[in-house]
Coordinates of C-alpha atoms and ligand atoms in Angstrom, one line a residue:
Q972 CA 28.4 -19.1 -5.2
F973 CA 26.3 -17.1 -2.8
H974 CA 25.9 -16.6 0.8
T975 CA 23.4 -18.8 2.5
I976 CA 21.7 -17.6 5.6
K977 CA 20.4 -20.0 8.3
Y978 CA 16.6 -19.9 8.5
E979 CA 16.9 -19.9 12.3
D980 CA 18.8 -16.6 12.1
L981 CA 15.9 -14.9 10.4
K982 CA 13.0 -13.2 12.3
W983 CA 9.8 -12.5 10.4
D984 CA 7.9 -9.3 11.0
E985 CA 5.0 -7.7 9.2
S986 CA 3.9 -8.5 5.7
L987 CA 4.6 -5.8 3.1
G988 CA 2.4 -7.5 0.5
Q989 CA 3.2 -9.4 -2.6
G990 CA 5.4 -9.1 -5.6
S991 CA 5.0 -10.8 -9.0
F992 CA 5.9 -14.3 -7.6
T993 CA 6.8 -13.4 -4.1
R994 CA 5.6 -12.7 -0.6
I995 CA 7.3 -9.8 1.0
F996 CA 8.1 -9.3 4.7
K997 CA 10.0 -7.0 6.9
G998 CA 12.4 -8.9 9.2
E999 CA 15.6 -9.2 11.0
K1000 CA 18.8 -11.2 10.4
T1001 CA 21.0 -12.2 13.3
D1002 CA 24.8 -12.6 12.9
Y1003 CA 27.4 -13.7 15.4
R1004 CA 30.6 -11.9 15.0
D1005 CA 33.5 -12.3 17.5
G1006 CA 31.1 -13.9 19.8
E1007 CA 28.8 -10.9 19.7
K1008 CA 25.2 -10.9 18.5
H1009 CA 24.3 -8.4 15.8
T1010 CA 20.9 -7.8 14.3
T1011 CA 20.2 -6.2 10.9
E1012 CA 16.9 -5.0 9.6
V1013 CA 16.2 -6.9 6.3
L1014 CA 13.6 -7.4 3.6
L1015 CA 12.6 -11.0 3.1
K1016 CA 11.3 -12.1 -0.3
E1017 CA 9.9 -15.5 -0.3
L1018 CA 9.3 -17.2 -3.6
D1019 CA 5.7 -18.1 -4.0
P1020 CA 5.3 -21.9 -3.6
D1021 CA 3.3 -22.0 -6.9
H1022 CA 6.4 -20.9 -8.7
K1023 CA 8.9 -23.0 -6.9
N1024 CA 10.1 -24.4 -10.2
C1025 CA 11.6 -20.9 -10.8
W1026 CA 13.9 -21.1 -7.8
E1027 CA 17.0 -21.3 -10.0
S1028 CA 16.2 -18.1 -11.8
F1029 CA 15.2 -16.4 -8.5
F1030 CA 18.5 -17.4 -6.9
E1031 CA 20.4 -16.4 -10.0
A1032 CA 19.1 -12.8 -9.5
A1033 CA 20.1 -13.0 -5.8
S1034 CA 23.5 -14.3 -6.8
F1035 CA 24.5 -11.5 -9.2
M1036 CA 23.1 -8.9 -6.8
S1037 CA 25.2 -10.2 -4.0
Q1038 CA 28.3 -10.5 -6.1
I1039 CA 28.6 -6.9 -7.3
S1040 CA 28.4 -3.8 -5.4
H1041 CA 27.5 -0.2 -6.4
K1042 CA 26.0 2.6 -4.4
H1043 CA 22.8 2.6 -6.5
L1044 CA 22.4 -1.2 -6.4
L1045 CA 20.4 -2.8 -3.7
H1046 CA 22.4 -5.0 -1.4
V1047 CA 21.4 -8.7 -1.2
Y1048 CA 22.8 -10.5 1.8
G1049 CA 22.1 -13.9 0.6
V1050 CA 19.5 -16.6 0.3
S1051 CA 17.9 -19.0 2.8
V1052 CA 16.3 -22.3 2.1
H1053 CA 14.0 -24.1 4.5
G1054 CA 12.0 -27.0 3.4
D1055 CA 10.3 -25.8 0.3
K1056 CA 10.7 -22.2 1.2
N1057 CA 13.1 -20.1 -1.0
I1058 CA 14.0 -16.8 0.5
M1059 CA 16.0 -13.8 -0.7
V1060 CA 17.4 -11.7 2.1
Q1061 CA 18.0 -8.1 1.1
E1062 CA 18.6 -4.7 2.5
F1063 CA 15.5 -3.1 3.8
V1064 CA 14.8 0.3 2.2
K1065 CA 12.9 2.7 4.4
H1066 CA 10.9 4.7 1.9
G1067 CA 9.9 1.8 -0.3
A1068 CA 9.3 1.6 -4.0
L1069 CA 9.6 4.7 -6.2
D1070 CA 6.4 4.2 -8.2
L1071 CA 4.3 4.5 -5.0
Y1072 CA 6.4 7.4 -3.7
L1073 CA 6.0 9.3 -7.0
K1074 CA 2.2 8.8 -6.8
R1075 CA 2.1 9.9 -3.2
E1076 CA 4.3 13.0 -3.5
K1077 CA 2.7 14.9 -6.3
S1078 CA 4.9 17.9 -6.3
L1079 CA 8.4 16.6 -6.7
S1080 CA 10.6 19.2 -8.5
V1081 CA 12.2 18.7 -11.9
S1082 CA 15.6 18.7 -10.3
W1083 CA 14.5 15.9 -8.0
K1084 CA 13.4 13.9 -11.0
L1085 CA 16.5 14.6 -13.0
N1086 CA 18.7 13.7 -10.0
V1087 CA 17.0 10.3 -9.7
A1088 CA 17.1 9.7 -13.5
K1089 CA 20.9 10.3 -13.3
Q1090 CA 21.3 7.9 -10.4
L1091 CA 19.6 5.2 -12.5
A1092 CA 21.8 6.0 -15.5
C1093 CA 24.8 5.7 -13.3
V1094 CA 23.9 2.1 -12.2
L1095 CA 22.8 1.2 -15.7
N1096 CA 26.3 2.2 -16.9
F1097 CA 27.9 0.2 -14.1
L1098 CA 25.9 -2.9 -15.0
E1099 CA 26.9 -2.6 -18.6
E1100 CA 30.5 -2.3 -17.7
Q1101 CA 30.1 -5.5 -15.7
S1102 CA 28.4 -7.1 -18.7
I1103 CA 25.3 -7.7 -16.6
I1104 CA 21.8 -7.3 -18.0
H1105 CA 19.2 -6.5 -15.4
G1106 CA 16.1 -7.3 -17.4
N1107 CA 13.4 -5.7 -15.1
I1108 CA 14.1 -2.0 -14.8
C1109 CA 11.0 0.0 -13.8
A1110 CA 10.0 2.6 -11.1
K1111 CA 8.6 -0.2 -9.0
N1112 CA 12.1 -1.8 -8.8
L1113 CA 13.7 1.5 -7.7
L1114 CA 13.7 1.9 -3.9
L1115 CA 14.1 5.2 -2.2
V1116 CA 16.8 5.1 0.5
R1117 CA 16.8 8.8 1.4
E1118 CA 14.3 11.6 0.9
E1119 CA 15.3 15.0 -0.3
D1120 CA 15.8 17.7 2.3
P1121 CA 16.6 21.0 0.5
S1122 CA 17.0 22.9 3.8
Q1123 CA 19.9 20.5 4.7
G1124 CA 21.2 20.3 1.2
I1125 CA 20.3 16.6 1.0
S1126 CA 19.3 15.0 -2.3
P1127 CA 17.1 12.0 -2.8
F1128 CA 19.0 8.6 -3.1
I1129 CA 17.7 5.5 -4.9
K1130 CA 18.8 1.9 -5.4
L1131 CA 17.9 -0.5 -8.1
S1132 CA 16.3 -3.7 -6.8
D1133 CA 16.7 -7.3 -8.1
P1134 CA 15.0 -8.3 -11.4
G1135 CA 13.3 -11.4 -9.9
I1136 CA 12.5 -14.3 -12.2
N1137 CA 14.0 -14.0 -15.7
V1138 CA 11.5 -13.1 -18.4
A1139 CA 12.4 -16.2 -20.3
M1140 CA 10.5 -18.1 -17.6
L1141 CA 7.4 -16.0 -17.6
G1142 CA 4.1 -16.7 -19.2
K1143 CA 2.6 -14.5 -22.0
D1144 CA 0.1 -13.0 -19.6
V1145 CA 2.8 -11.8 -17.2
I1146 CA 4.9 -10.4 -20.1
M1147 CA 1.8 -8.4 -21.3
H1148 CA 1.8 -6.6 -17.9
R1149 CA 5.4 -5.6 -18.5
I1150 CA 4.6 -3.5 -21.5
P1151 CA 5.8 -0.8 -22.0
W1152 CA 8.9 -1.6 -19.8
I1153 CA 9.9 -4.8 -21.5
A1154 CA 11.7 -4.2 -24.8
P1155 CA 9.4 -5.0 -27.8
E1156 CA 12.0 -7.5 -29.2
S1157 CA 11.8 -9.5 -26.0
L1158 CA 8.2 -10.5 -26.7
A1159 CA 9.4 -12.6 -29.6
A1160 CA 12.7 -13.7 -28.0
P1161 CA 12.4 -13.5 -24.2
D1162 CA 15.5 -15.6 -23.7
N1163 CA 17.7 -13.2 -25.6
L1164 CA 18.0 -10.2 -23.3
T1165 CA 20.6 -7.6 -24.3
H1166 CA 21.9 -4.3 -22.9
E1167 CA 19.6 -2.7 -25.5
C1168 CA 16.6 -4.2 -23.7
D1169 CA 17.7 -2.5 -20.5
K1170 CA 18.0 0.8 -22.4
W1171 CA 14.4 0.6 -23.5
S1172 CA 13.3 -0.1 -19.9
F1173 CA 15.4 2.8 -18.7
G1174 CA 13.5 5.1 -21.2
A1175 CA 10.2 3.8 -19.9
T1176 CA 11.3 4.3 -16.3
V1177 CA 12.5 7.9 -16.9
W1178 CA 9.1 8.5 -18.5
E1179 CA 7.4 7.2 -15.3
I1180 CA 9.6 9.4 -13.1
F1181 CA 8.7 12.5 -15.0
N1182 CA 5.0 11.6 -15.1
N1183 CA 4.6 11.1 -11.3
G1184 CA 4.4 7.4 -11.5
N1185 CA 1.3 7.4 -13.7
P1186 CA 0.7 4.3 -15.7
P1187 CA 2.3 4.8 -19.1
L1188 CA -0.4 3.2 -21.2
Q1189 CA -3.9 4.5 -21.3
D1190 CA -6.5 2.2 -19.9
N1191 CA -8.1 1.4 -23.2
T1192 CA -4.7 0.6 -24.9
K1193 CA -4.1 -3.1 -25.6
P1194 CA -0.5 -3.7 -24.7
H1195 CA 0.3 -6.0 -27.6
V1196 CA -1.4 -3.6 -30.0
F1197 CA 0.8 -0.8 -28.7
Y1198 CA 3.9 -2.7 -29.7
E1199 CA 2.5 -4.1 -32.9
N1200 CA 1.7 -0.6 -34.1
K1201 CA 5.1 0.7 -32.9
Q1202 CA 3.5 3.3 -30.8
Q1203 CA 5.3 5.7 -28.5
L1204 CA 4.5 7.1 -25.1
P1205 CA 3.1 10.7 -25.0
P1206 CA 6.2 12.9 -25.3
S1207 CA 7.3 15.3 -22.7
Q1208 CA 7.0 19.0 -23.7
W1209 CA 10.6 19.3 -22.7
T1210 CA 12.0 18.5 -26.2
E1211 CA 15.5 17.3 -25.0
L1212 CA 13.9 15.0 -22.5
A1213 CA 11.4 13.7 -25.0
D1214 CA 14.3 13.1 -27.4
L1215 CA 16.2 11.0 -24.8
I1216 CA 13.2 8.9 -23.9
G1217 CA 12.4 8.5 -27.7
Q1218 CA 16.0 7.3 -28.4
C1219 CA 15.9 4.7 -25.6
M1220 CA 12.5 3.5 -26.6
S1221 CA 13.4 3.2 -30.2
Y1222 CA 12.0 0.1 -31.9
D1223 CA 15.2 -0.1 -33.9
L1224 CA 17.9 -1.3 -31.4
A1225 CA 20.6 0.5 -33.4
F1226 CA 19.1 3.9 -32.5
R1227 CA 19.2 3.3 -28.7
P1228 CA 22.0 5.4 -27.2
S1229 CA 25.1 4.3 -25.3
C1230 CA 25.2 4.8 -21.6
R1231 CA 27.8 7.5 -22.2
S1232 CA 25.4 9.3 -24.4
I1233 CA 22.5 8.9 -21.9
I1234 CA 24.6 10.4 -19.1
R1235 CA 25.8 13.3 -21.4
Q1236 CA 22.2 14.1 -22.4
L1237 CA 21.0 14.0 -18.8
N1238 CA 23.8 16.3 -17.7
S1239 CA 23.0 18.8 -20.5
L1240 CA 19.4 18.8 -19.3
V1241 CA 20.6 20.1 -15.9
T1242 CA 22.7 22.9 -17.3
S1243 CA 19.9 24.2 -19.5
G1244 CA 18.3 25.3 -16.2
N1245 CA 14.8 24.5 -17.3
N1246 CA 12.3 24.7 -14.4
D1247 CA 8.9 24.3 -15.9
D1248 CA 6.6 21.4 -15.3
H1249 CA 7.7 18.7 -17.7
T1250 CA 4.9 16.2 -17.3
V1251 CA 3.4 15.3 -20.6
F1252 CA 0.4 17.3 -21.8
D1253 CA -2.4 14.9 -21.5
E1254 CA -5.9 15.3 -20.2
R1255 CA -5.6 12.1 -18.2
Y1256 CA -3.4 13.8 -15.6
Ligands
LIG1350 P1 9.2 -8.1 -9.3 O1 10.1 -9.3 -9.5 O2 8.1 -8.1 -10.4 O3 9.9 -6.8 -9.2 P2 9.0 -8.3 -6.5 O4 9.0 -9.6 -5.8 O5 10.4 -7.7 -6.5 O6 8.4 -8.4 -7.9 P3 7.8 -5.8 -6.1 O7 6.5 -5.7 -6.6 O8 9.0 -5.3 -6.8 O9 8.1 -7.4 -5.7 O10 7.8 -5.2 -4.6 C1 6.7 -5.2 -3.8 C2 6.7 -4.1 -2.8 O11 7.7 -4.5 -1.7 C3 7.2 -2.8 -3.2 O12 6.2 -2.0 -3.7 C4 7.9 -2.2 -2.0 O13 7.0 -1.4 -1.3 C5 8.3 -3.4 -1.2 N1 9.8 -3.6 -1.3 C6 10.4 -4.4 -2.2 N2 11.7 -4.4 -1.9 C7 11.9 -3.7 -0.8 C8 13.1 -3.4 0.0 N3 14.3 -3.8 -0.3 N4 12.9 -2.5 1.1 C9 11.7 -2.1 1.4 N5 10.6 -2.4 0.7 C10 10.7 -3.1 -0.4
LIG1351 MG1 10.8 -6.0 -7.5

């Protein structure tokens, strides 16, 4: 069902830290094609031994990621199992996670942000066409393959990473940390993910992109209270953008837009030629 990679063909380099249930390393994968040796730079995601009971869910993510292909979807080469080690072998992305990049590069232009939001909408649409629900869309799970270089006419380029372990397997405490990315209806029914859940997460991610990777909830906000009170994130001053995010993050699933509508709205944002700073007005920032 998915490609397995021999543990001996993997080389482990420096640690890149930890994910939710993973240890992350840079590495290399060796292939022998036509008697020739090829090496590829890879990212190795090893499932935390404390969560090894989640391996099926972890491999399920690896499986769907390796079976479909889209320019804005991260490539997964396969999995490797060695003793009690479960490893996902994926494409290494040079500029890393988008949330960190947004925080680092404070002065990204509105067109940069729109461009990236459109790329995410593009892969969201693709996944929906394939009847695949991602379940963990957030700026942290977007990886920056290419930086913008306006002097060369080069735009930024992102890819959506794997969702990791399914929310249905996660404890309440972990789920609380996923607010406001996780759809509110998933709190009560984490085993019933829908395309509408991904729409909500898309809205939260676009919010992050336009707010330079700042945490969406204020420090003193209790995540569950935020949802119980049906609160909304502070709206952008750019009315059309605020509208789109508001539709996606609607507590009523029926109000969340179709992918077609999302793409149409994003395209109309470009043509309006608005160049002001669209971060939300908030004394925190
Ligand atoms: P989750 O399932 O919650 O997304 P995870 O195991 O995917 O957890 P992340 O927190 O998403 O881990 O990623 C941790 C860090 O690893 C990121 O901040 C990023 O810097 C780096 N990283 C992840 N994937 C890649 C990749 N394919 N290429 C380069 N760096 C990556
Ligand atoms: Mg991730």
